[in-house]
Coordinates of C-alpha atoms (C1' of nucleotides) in Angstrom, one line a residue:
Chain A
M29 CA 67.9 114.4 31.9
D30 CA 68.6 114.0 28.2
A31 CA 71.3 116.3 26.7
F32 CA 70.5 118.6 29.6
Y33 CA 72.2 121.9 28.8
A34 CA 71.3 121.7 25.1
S35 CA 67.7 120.7 25.9
V36 CA 67.3 123.7 28.3
E37 CA 68.6 126.0 25.5
Q38 CA 66.1 124.5 23.0
A39 CA 63.3 124.9 25.5
S40 CA 64.3 128.4 26.2
K41 CA 64.9 129.5 22.6
P42 CA 62.1 128.3 20.3
S43 CA 64.0 128.9 17.1
L44 CA 66.5 126.2 18.1
R45 CA 64.0 123.4 18.5
G46 CA 64.9 120.5 16.2
K47 CA 68.2 122.2 15.4
A48 CA 71.8 121.2 16.2
V49 CA 72.7 123.0 19.4
I50 CA 76.2 122.8 21.0
V51 CA 76.8 124.2 24.5
G52 CA 80.3 124.7 25.7
G53 CA 83.4 126.9 25.7
L54 CA 83.5 129.1 22.6
G55 CA 87.1 130.3 22.9
P56 CA 89.9 128.9 20.9
R57 CA 90.5 126.2 23.5
G58 CA 86.9 125.5 24.4
V59 CA 85.3 122.0 24.5
V60 CA 81.8 120.8 24.1
A61 CA 79.8 120.4 27.3
T62 CA 76.6 119.0 25.7
A63 CA 75.4 118.5 22.2
S64 CA 71.8 118.1 21.3
Y65 CA 70.8 114.9 19.7
E66 CA 70.5 116.7 16.3
A67 CA 74.2 117.8 16.7
R68 CA 75.2 114.3 17.7
R69 CA 74.1 113.0 14.3
F70 CA 77.1 115.0 12.9
G71 CA 79.4 113.2 15.2
V72 CA 79.6 116.0 17.8
H73 CA 79.9 114.8 21.4
S74 CA 80.8 116.0 24.9
A75 CA 84.5 116.7 25.6
M76 CA 85.2 117.3 21.9
P77 CA 87.2 120.5 21.2
T78 CA 84.7 123.1 20.0
A79 CA 86.9 123.8 17.0
Q80 CA 86.5 120.2 15.9
A81 CA 82.7 120.4 16.5
R82 CA 82.5 123.5 14.3
R83 CA 84.2 121.6 11.5
L84 CA 81.8 118.6 11.8
C85 CA 78.7 120.8 12.2
P86 CA 79.3 124.2 10.8
N87 CA 75.7 125.2 10.9
G88 CA 75.0 124.4 14.5
A89 CA 74.2 127.0 17.1
Y90 CA 77.1 127.4 19.5
L91 CA 76.2 128.8 22.9
I92 CA 77.9 129.4 26.2
P93 CA 76.5 127.5 29.2
R94 CA 74.0 129.4 31.4
F95 CA 74.6 127.6 34.7
T96 CA 72.3 129.8 36.7
L97 CA 69.3 128.7 34.6
Y98 CA 70.4 125.0 34.6
R99 CA 70.7 125.2 38.4
Q100 CA 67.1 126.6 38.6
V101 CA 65.8 123.8 36.4
S102 CA 67.8 121.2 38.4
D103 CA 66.4 122.5 41.7
V104 CA 62.9 121.9 40.4
V105 CA 63.7 118.4 39.3
M106 CA 65.6 117.5 42.5
A107 CA 62.6 118.7 44.6
M108 CA 60.4 116.3 42.7
L109 CA 62.7 113.5 43.4
R110 CA 62.7 114.3 47.1
E111 CA 59.0 114.0 47.1
L112 CA 59.5 110.4 46.1
S113 CA 62.0 109.5 48.8
P114 CA 64.2 111.1 51.5
L115 CA 67.2 109.3 50.0
V116 CA 68.2 111.3 46.9
E117 CA 71.8 111.4 45.9
P118 CA 72.5 114.0 43.2
L119 CA 75.4 113.1 40.9
S120 CA 75.4 116.4 39.0
L121 CA 72.9 119.0 38.0
D122 CA 71.0 116.6 35.8
E123 CA 71.4 113.2 37.4
A124 CA 70.5 111.6 40.7
F125 CA 70.0 108.3 42.4
V126 CA 66.7 107.8 44.3
D127 CA 66.1 105.0 46.8
L128 CA 62.4 104.3 46.0
E129 CA 62.1 101.6 48.6
A130 CA 63.1 104.0 51.4
G131 CA 60.4 106.4 50.1
G132 CA 57.8 103.7 50.2
V133 CA 56.8 104.4 46.7
A134 CA 57.9 101.2 45.1
F135 CA 57.9 97.6 46.4
D136 CA 57.9 95.6 43.2
S137 CA 58.6 95.9 39.5
D138 CA 55.1 97.2 38.6
S139 CA 55.0 99.9 41.3
A140 CA 58.5 101.0 40.4
R141 CA 57.7 101.2 36.7
A142 CA 54.5 103.2 37.5
T143 CA 56.5 105.6 39.7
G144 CA 59.1 106.1 37.0
E145 CA 56.6 106.8 34.3
R146 CA 54.7 109.3 36.6
L147 CA 58.0 111.0 37.4
R148 CA 58.9 111.4 33.7
A149 CA 55.5 112.9 33.0
D150 CA 55.7 115.2 36.0
I151 CA 59.2 116.4 35.0
R152 CA 57.9 117.2 31.5
A153 CA 55.0 119.1 32.9
A154 CA 57.1 121.1 35.3
T155 CA 60.0 121.9 33.0
G156 CA 59.1 121.0 29.5
L157 CA 62.1 118.7 29.3
S158 CA 62.5 115.0 28.9
G159 CA 64.3 112.7 31.3
S160 CA 65.1 109.1 31.3
V161 CA 64.6 106.6 34.2
G162 CA 66.6 103.5 35.0
L163 CA 65.2 101.2 37.6
A164 CA 67.2 98.4 39.2
G165 CA 68.2 96.9 42.5
S166 CA 71.5 98.8 42.7
K167 CA 73.1 102.1 41.8
M168 CA 75.4 100.7 39.2
L169 CA 72.6 98.8 37.4
A170 CA 70.2 101.8 37.7
K171 CA 72.9 103.9 36.0
V172 CA 73.4 101.4 33.2
A173 CA 69.6 101.2 32.8
S174 CA 69.2 104.9 32.5
E175 CA 71.9 105.2 29.9
E176 CA 70.2 102.4 27.9
A177 CA 66.9 104.2 28.3
K178 CA 68.1 107.5 26.8
P179 CA 66.7 109.4 25.2
A180 CA 63.3 109.9 26.8
G181 CA 62.8 106.3 28.0
L182 CA 62.5 104.0 30.9
L183 CA 64.2 100.7 31.5
L184 CA 63.8 98.3 34.4
I185 CA 66.3 95.6 35.0
E186 CA 64.4 92.6 36.5
P187 CA 66.2 91.0 39.4
G188 CA 67.9 87.8 38.2
T189 CA 68.5 89.0 34.7
E190 CA 71.5 91.2 35.4
R191 CA 74.3 89.0 34.3
E192 CA 72.8 88.0 31.0
L193 CA 72.0 91.6 30.3
L194 CA 75.5 92.9 31.1
A195 CA 77.5 90.1 29.5
P196 CA 77.4 91.3 25.9
M197 CA 77.9 94.9 26.7
P198 CA 81.2 96.7 26.1
V199 CA 83.4 97.1 29.2
R200 CA 83.1 100.9 28.8
T201 CA 79.4 100.5 29.9
L202 CA 80.5 99.9 33.5
P203 CA 81.0 103.1 35.6
G204 CA 84.7 103.5 36.3
V205 CA 86.0 102.1 33.0
G206 CA 87.3 105.1 31.0
P207 CA 89.6 105.4 28.1
A208 CA 92.7 104.2 30.0
T209 CA 91.2 101.2 31.7
G210 CA 89.3 100.3 28.5
E211 CA 92.5 100.3 26.5
H212 CA 94.3 98.3 29.1
L213 CA 91.6 95.7 29.0
R214 CA 91.4 95.7 25.3
R215 CA 95.1 94.9 25.0
A216 CA 94.4 91.9 27.3
G217 CA 91.7 90.8 24.9
I218 CA 88.9 91.8 27.1
T219 CA 86.2 93.9 25.4
T220 CA 82.9 92.8 27.0
V221 CA 81.5 92.5 30.5
G222 CA 81.2 88.8 30.0
E223 CA 84.9 88.5 29.3
L224 CA 85.6 90.5 32.4
V225 CA 83.9 87.8 34.4
E226 CA 85.7 85.1 32.6
A227 CA 89.1 86.7 33.4
G228 CA 88.4 86.3 37.1
E229 CA 89.0 88.6 40.1
D230 CA 92.7 87.7 40.6
E231 CA 93.6 88.5 37.0
L232 CA 91.7 91.9 37.2
V233 CA 93.4 92.8 40.5
R234 CA 96.8 91.9 38.9
M235 CA 96.0 94.2 35.9
L236 CA 94.3 97.1 37.6
G237 CA 95.2 97.1 41.2
R238 CA 93.3 96.0 44.3
A239 CA 90.5 98.4 44.6
H240 CA 89.8 98.9 41.0
G241 CA 90.2 95.2 40.0
A242 CA 88.0 93.8 42.7
G243 CA 85.4 96.5 42.3
L244 CA 85.2 95.9 38.6
Y245 CA 84.8 92.2 39.0
R246 CA 81.9 92.6 41.3
M247 CA 80.3 95.1 39.0
A248 CA 80.7 92.7 36.1
L249 CA 78.7 90.2 38.1
G250 CA 76.0 92.8 38.7
L251 CA 76.9 93.1 42.4
D252 CA 76.9 96.5 44.0
D253 CA 75.7 97.1 47.5
R254 CA 76.6 100.8 47.8
A255 CA 73.8 102.7 49.5
V256 CA 72.2 105.8 48.3
V257 CA 73.7 108.6 50.3
A258 CA 71.6 111.8 50.6
E259 CA 74.2 114.2 52.1
R260 CA 77.7 114.2 50.9
D261 CA 80.3 116.6 52.3
A262 CA 82.5 118.4 49.9
K263 CA 86.2 117.3 50.1
S264 CA 87.8 120.0 48.2
V265 CA 87.2 123.4 46.5
S266 CA 89.2 124.5 43.5
V267 CA 89.2 127.0 40.6
E268 CA 91.2 126.9 37.4
D269 CA 91.5 128.9 34.2
T270 CA 92.7 127.9 30.8
F271 CA 94.2 130.8 28.9
D272 CA 93.5 131.5 25.3
V273 CA 97.2 132.0 24.7
D274 CA 99.9 130.4 26.8
L275 CA 101.3 132.6 29.5
H276 CA 105.1 133.2 29.6
D277 CA 105.5 136.3 31.7
R278 CA 106.4 135.2 35.2
V279 CA 104.8 138.4 36.7
R280 CA 101.6 137.8 34.9
I281 CA 101.6 134.2 36.0
R282 CA 102.1 135.2 39.6
G283 CA 99.2 137.7 39.3
E284 CA 96.9 135.0 37.9
V285 CA 97.7 132.7 40.7
Q286 CA 96.8 135.4 43.2
R287 CA 93.6 136.0 41.5
L288 CA 92.7 132.3 41.4
A289 CA 93.6 132.0 45.1
D290 CA 91.1 134.9 45.9
R291 CA 88.4 133.2 43.8
C292 CA 89.0 129.9 45.5
V293 CA 88.8 131.4 49.0
A294 CA 85.6 133.2 48.0
R295 CA 84.1 129.9 47.0
L296 CA 85.5 128.2 50.1
R297 CA 83.9 130.8 52.3
G298 CA 80.7 130.7 50.4
S299 CA 80.4 127.0 51.2
G300 CA 81.1 127.6 54.9
H301 CA 84.4 125.9 54.9
S302 CA 88.0 126.4 55.7
G303 CA 90.8 124.1 54.5
R304 CA 94.3 122.9 55.4
T305 CA 96.0 121.9 52.2
I306 CA 96.6 124.3 49.4
V307 CA 97.1 122.9 45.9
L308 CA 98.6 124.6 42.9
K309 CA 97.9 123.1 39.5
V310 CA 99.9 124.0 36.4
R311 CA 99.3 122.7 32.9
R312 CA 102.2 123.5 30.7
Y313 CA 102.4 124.3 27.0
D314 CA 102.8 120.6 26.2
F315 CA 99.7 119.7 28.2
S316 CA 101.8 118.0 30.9
T317 CA 100.1 118.7 34.2
L318 CA 101.8 119.0 37.6
T319 CA 100.4 119.7 41.1
R320 CA 102.2 121.1 44.1
S321 CA 100.7 121.1 47.5
E322 CA 101.4 122.4 51.0
T323 CA 99.7 121.5 54.2
L324 CA 99.3 124.2 56.8
R325 CA 99.3 123.7 60.6
G326 CA 95.6 124.3 60.7
P327 CA 92.6 125.1 58.4
T328 CA 92.3 128.6 57.0
D329 CA 89.9 130.6 55.0
D330 CA 92.2 133.7 55.0
P331 CA 92.8 134.9 51.4
A332 CA 96.2 136.2 52.4
V333 CA 97.3 132.9 53.7
V334 CA 96.1 131.0 50.7
R335 CA 97.6 133.6 48.3
E336 CA 101.0 133.3 50.0
A337 CA 101.0 129.5 50.0
A338 CA 100.0 129.4 46.4
A339 CA 102.8 131.9 45.6
R340 CA 105.3 129.7 47.5
L341 CA 104.2 126.7 45.5
L342 CA 104.6 128.5 42.3
E343 CA 108.2 129.4 43.1
A344 CA 109.0 125.6 42.9
V345 CA 107.6 125.3 39.3
D346 CA 109.5 125.8 36.1
T347 CA 107.2 127.7 33.7
T348 CA 109.6 128.4 30.9
G349 CA 108.0 127.2 27.7
G350 CA 104.6 128.6 28.7
V351 CA 101.6 127.8 30.8
R352 CA 98.2 127.1 29.4
L353 CA 96.3 126.5 32.7
L354 CA 96.6 127.5 36.3
G355 CA 94.5 126.3 39.2
V356 CA 94.3 126.8 42.9
G357 CA 92.5 124.4 45.2
V358 CA 92.0 123.8 48.9
T359 CA 91.5 120.3 50.4
G360 CA 91.3 118.9 53.9
L361 CA 88.2 120.9 54.5
A362 CA 86.9 121.8 57.9
D363 CA 83.9 123.7 59.3
Y364 CA 84.2 127.3 60.4
T365 CA 86.2 128.0 63.5
Q366 CA 86.0 130.8 65.9
E367 CA 89.1 132.4 64.4
D368 CA 87.5 132.4 61.0
L369 CA 84.5 134.2 62.3
F370 CA 86.8 136.8 64.0
A371 CA 88.8 137.2 60.8
Q372 CA 85.6 137.8 58.9
S373 CA 84.5 140.6 61.2
L374 CA 87.8 142.3 60.2
A375 CA 87.1 142.0 56.6
A376 CA 84.8 145.0 56.7
G377 CA 87.9 147.2 57.3
P378 CA 90.1 148.7 54.7
E379 CA 92.0 145.5 53.6
A380 CA 93.9 142.6 54.9
P381 CA 96.7 143.9 57.2
D382 CA 99.4 142.4 55.2
A383 CA 100.0 143.5 51.7
A384 CA 103.1 141.5 51.2
D385 CA 102.8 141.1 47.5
G386 CA 102.3 144.1 45.4
T387 CA 100.8 142.3 42.5
G388 CA 97.4 143.1 44.0
G389 CA 94.8 143.4 41.4
A390 CA 94.1 141.4 38.3
G391 CA 96.1 143.7 36.2
G392 CA 93.1 144.7 34.1
T393 CA 93.5 141.9 31.7
G394 CA 90.1 140.5 32.3
G395 CA 91.1 136.9 32.9
A396 CA 90.8 134.0 30.6
G397 CA 88.7 136.0 28.2
G398 CA 91.7 137.3 26.4
A399 CA 90.9 139.1 23.2
D400 CA 89.4 137.2 20.4
P401 CA 86.6 139.1 18.6
T402 CA 86.2 136.2 16.3
G403 CA 82.7 136.9 15.4
A404 CA 80.3 135.3 13.1
A405 CA 80.6 131.6 12.9
A406 CA 77.7 129.3 13.0
G407 CA 74.0 129.6 12.1
G408 CA 71.0 128.4 13.9
A409 CA 70.8 125.8 11.2
G410 CA 69.2 128.4 9.0
P411 CA 70.7 130.7 6.5
E412 CA 71.1 133.6 8.8
A413 CA 72.4 133.7 12.4
A414 CA 75.7 133.4 13.9
A415 CA 77.2 132.3 17.1
G416 CA 79.9 134.7 18.0
A417 CA 82.8 133.5 20.0
T418 CA 84.1 134.9 23.2
G419 CA 86.3 132.9 25.4
A420 CA 84.7 134.5 28.4
P421 CA 83.5 132.1 31.1
E422 CA 79.9 132.0 32.0
A423 CA 80.1 134.2 35.0
P424 CA 80.2 137.8 34.0
E425 CA 83.5 139.4 34.8
P426 CA 83.4 141.6 37.9
P427 CA 82.4 145.0 36.7
G428 CA 85.9 146.4 37.5
E429 CA 84.9 149.9 38.5
S430 CA 88.4 151.2 37.9
Q431 CA 88.1 150.5 34.2
E432 CA 86.9 153.0 31.7
A433 CA 83.7 151.5 30.2
P434 CA 85.3 148.9 27.9
E435 CA 83.4 147.9 24.8
R436 CA 80.5 145.7 25.8
R437 CA 80.8 142.1 24.9
W438 CA 77.9 139.9 24.1
A439 CA 78.4 136.2 24.5
A440 CA 76.5 133.9 22.2
G441 CA 73.4 132.5 23.9
S442 CA 73.3 135.1 26.7
D443 CA 70.0 136.7 27.7
V444 CA 69.3 140.3 26.9
R445 CA 66.3 142.7 26.9
H446 CA 65.7 145.6 24.5
V447 CA 63.6 148.6 25.5
L448 CA 61.4 148.3 22.4
Y449 CA 61.5 144.6 21.5
G450 CA 61.6 142.9 24.9
P451 CA 63.4 139.8 25.9
G452 CA 65.8 137.9 23.5
W453 CA 69.1 136.3 23.3
V454 CA 72.4 137.0 21.6
Q455 CA 72.9 135.1 18.4
G456 CA 76.2 136.4 17.6
S457 CA 78.5 139.5 17.7
G458 CA 81.5 140.9 16.0
V459 CA 82.8 144.0 14.3
G460 CA 80.9 146.3 16.6
R461 CA 77.5 144.7 16.0
V462 CA 75.4 142.3 18.0
T463 CA 72.6 140.2 16.6
V464 CA 69.7 139.4 18.8
R465 CA 66.8 137.0 18.3
F466 CA 63.7 138.2 20.1
E467 CA 61.8 135.2 21.5
Q468 CA 61.2 133.5 24.8
P469 CA 60.2 130.1 26.2
G470 CA 56.8 129.2 24.9
S471 CA 56.7 131.8 22.2
E472 CA 56.9 131.2 18.4
P473 CA 60.3 131.4 16.9
G474 CA 61.3 135.0 16.9
R475 CA 62.8 137.6 14.6
V476 CA 66.4 138.6 14.4
R477 CA 67.6 142.2 14.7
T478 CA 71.1 143.7 14.7
F479 CA 72.3 146.5 16.9
R480 CA 75.5 148.4 17.7
V481 CA 77.3 146.7 20.6
D482 CA 76.9 149.9 22.6
D483 CA 73.2 150.4 21.9
P484 CA 71.9 151.9 25.1
D485 CA 68.5 150.3 24.6
L486 CA 70.0 146.8 24.9
E487 CA 70.8 145.4 28.4
P488 CA 71.9 142.0 29.7
S489 CA 69.1 140.3 31.6
D490 CA 68.3 137.3 33.7
P491 CA 67.0 134.1 32.1
L492 CA 63.3 133.6 31.9
P493 CA 61.7 130.5 33.4
L494 CA 61.1 127.6 31.0
V495 CA 57.6 127.0 31.8
G496 CA 55.5 130.1 32.1
D497 CA 54.6 131.2 35.6
P498 CA 51.2 133.0 35.3
T499 CA 51.9 134.9 38.5
G500 CA 55.1 136.2 37.0
Chain B
dT5 C1' 93.8 126.1 16.7
dC6 C1' 93.2 119.5 19.8
dT7 C1' 92.3 118.5 24.5
dG8 C1' 87.3 122.9 30.0
dG9 C1' 86.1 123.0 34.9
dG10 C1' 85.0 121.0 39.2
dG11 C1' 85.1 117.3 41.5
dT12 C1' 86.2 112.1 43.7
dC13 C1' 88.9 108.1 44.5
dC14 C1' 93.1 105.2 44.1
dT15 C1' 98.0 104.2 43.9
dT16 C1' 102.7 104.9 44.9
dA17 C1' 106.5 106.6 47.4
dG18 C1' 108.9 108.8 51.2
dC19 C1' 109.1 109.9 55.9
dC20 C1' 108.2 109.5 60.8
dC21 C1' 106.8 107.1 64.7
dT22 C1' 105.8 103.1 67.5
Chain C
dT2 C1' 120.6 99.1 71.2
dC3 C1' 119.4 97.7 66.6
dT4 C1' 116.2 96.2 63.1
dG5 C1' 111.9 95.3 60.7
dA6 C1' 107.0 95.7 60.2
dG7 C1' 103.3 98.4 59.9
dG8 C1' 100.4 102.6 60.3
dG9 C1' 99.5 107.4 59.5
dC10 C1' 100.5 111.4 57.0
dT11 C1' 101.9 114.0 53.1
dA12 C1' 102.9 114.7 48.3
dA13 C1' 102.3 113.8 43.4
dG14 C1' 100.1 111.8 39.7
dG15 C1' 96.5 109.4 37.1
dA16 C1' 91.9 107.8 36.0
dC17 C1' 87.3 108.8 35.9
dC18 C1' 82.7 111.3 36.0
dC19 C1' 79.3 114.9 34.4

DNA sequence: TCTGGGGTCCTTAGCCCT
DNA sequence: TCTGAGGGCTAAGGACCC
């Protein structure tokens, strides 16, 4: 899919069509997840700090990601791919390999091309979004083809033409060549795929190591016999948070690690797994990252066990100077065991038997959100409008019943519904006000109205489907 | 105001065992 | 009994991808 998150936002918010849209973290340490093609013209791209994007494109619309909606759209597209073939290998929410031969829907270039065009049309009809199709005899070449086909195109690499096609391309075109390898090769005078071939396998192995060197050499020749794998088992589960401001207080750091451990276990259990190795990740004030891990005697999905292991690992880490990120992960995954099921049945009770560490709750700080009511920033490429900034992650914070109704926060881009005006989305908020644009997928660009942040007639709501469903 | 979050895979090194 | 090679496991870090 082309500029997937941004395209979904444009389809969902008619006033943003044709405008620069940037989806990503809006906090002081946020980065861009996806920029619309309009925003890319200003030099904005994925992985760029949002602060830098705002400098390059001050009038863009800056929105938090709405993964729930993206997942819904993705499910629709993936279902269409599975109609073509049983062998579909999703790479992410917006990308997948499909073995068309295994599906019997393509046996030569013409039939493959026809299938690809039909798919693009079907995706547009079902979602209103544009996708690109790369057709080739291997995964690596199909990937290269789809990148070349973007946006909204289709490219087929005819068998026998691979090497000539690849030779003039920059080495970074090949999957697996990132900034580090690219720079390494550049220093050796290798900048194109053709030069990679000339260098020869031995030289690449010497430079990059066995697996990487040999693999890259084969790719440069256009050789790739990896199969399309439909079902992939997860190998690890992890959660991490970057804090708006570096953490120094050891007690707070311990509390955050406990909280992350709980979230990690919730995800672990949600996926039906237990795991044996607990990993703690710490990114320090200077961006240096270290990991510490501990392998247990057997797999667990017990939050107390993971919390304790994470706490032990933290004890071995020097955090003086400050910590900007903490993460907790579990690897060495296994399926559920009988003990796990037994443990689960106990969970209905008051609480885990062992309350060893008194740090308990999250301390009411509300996580990575921090406090940054930096309102009013960007416009929807128009004179009005603003995309307020909150560092809050997409998932709404747990309601936190113990808290006295805190001031409601409205993240830019999130869905709302007003008693009088109906569905809309938050364009910005700050100084006690929230600005909402009332429009929905398929409507004309809507009008903007401003309310008090605690207006009782305004409620958060679920996203509306992109393509109208007459049955509701 | 530089630099997210959730993953995978590879490499290196140390240790233990055969 | 000592030694070396090699495999498996664990830990840590790095590169890469979307």
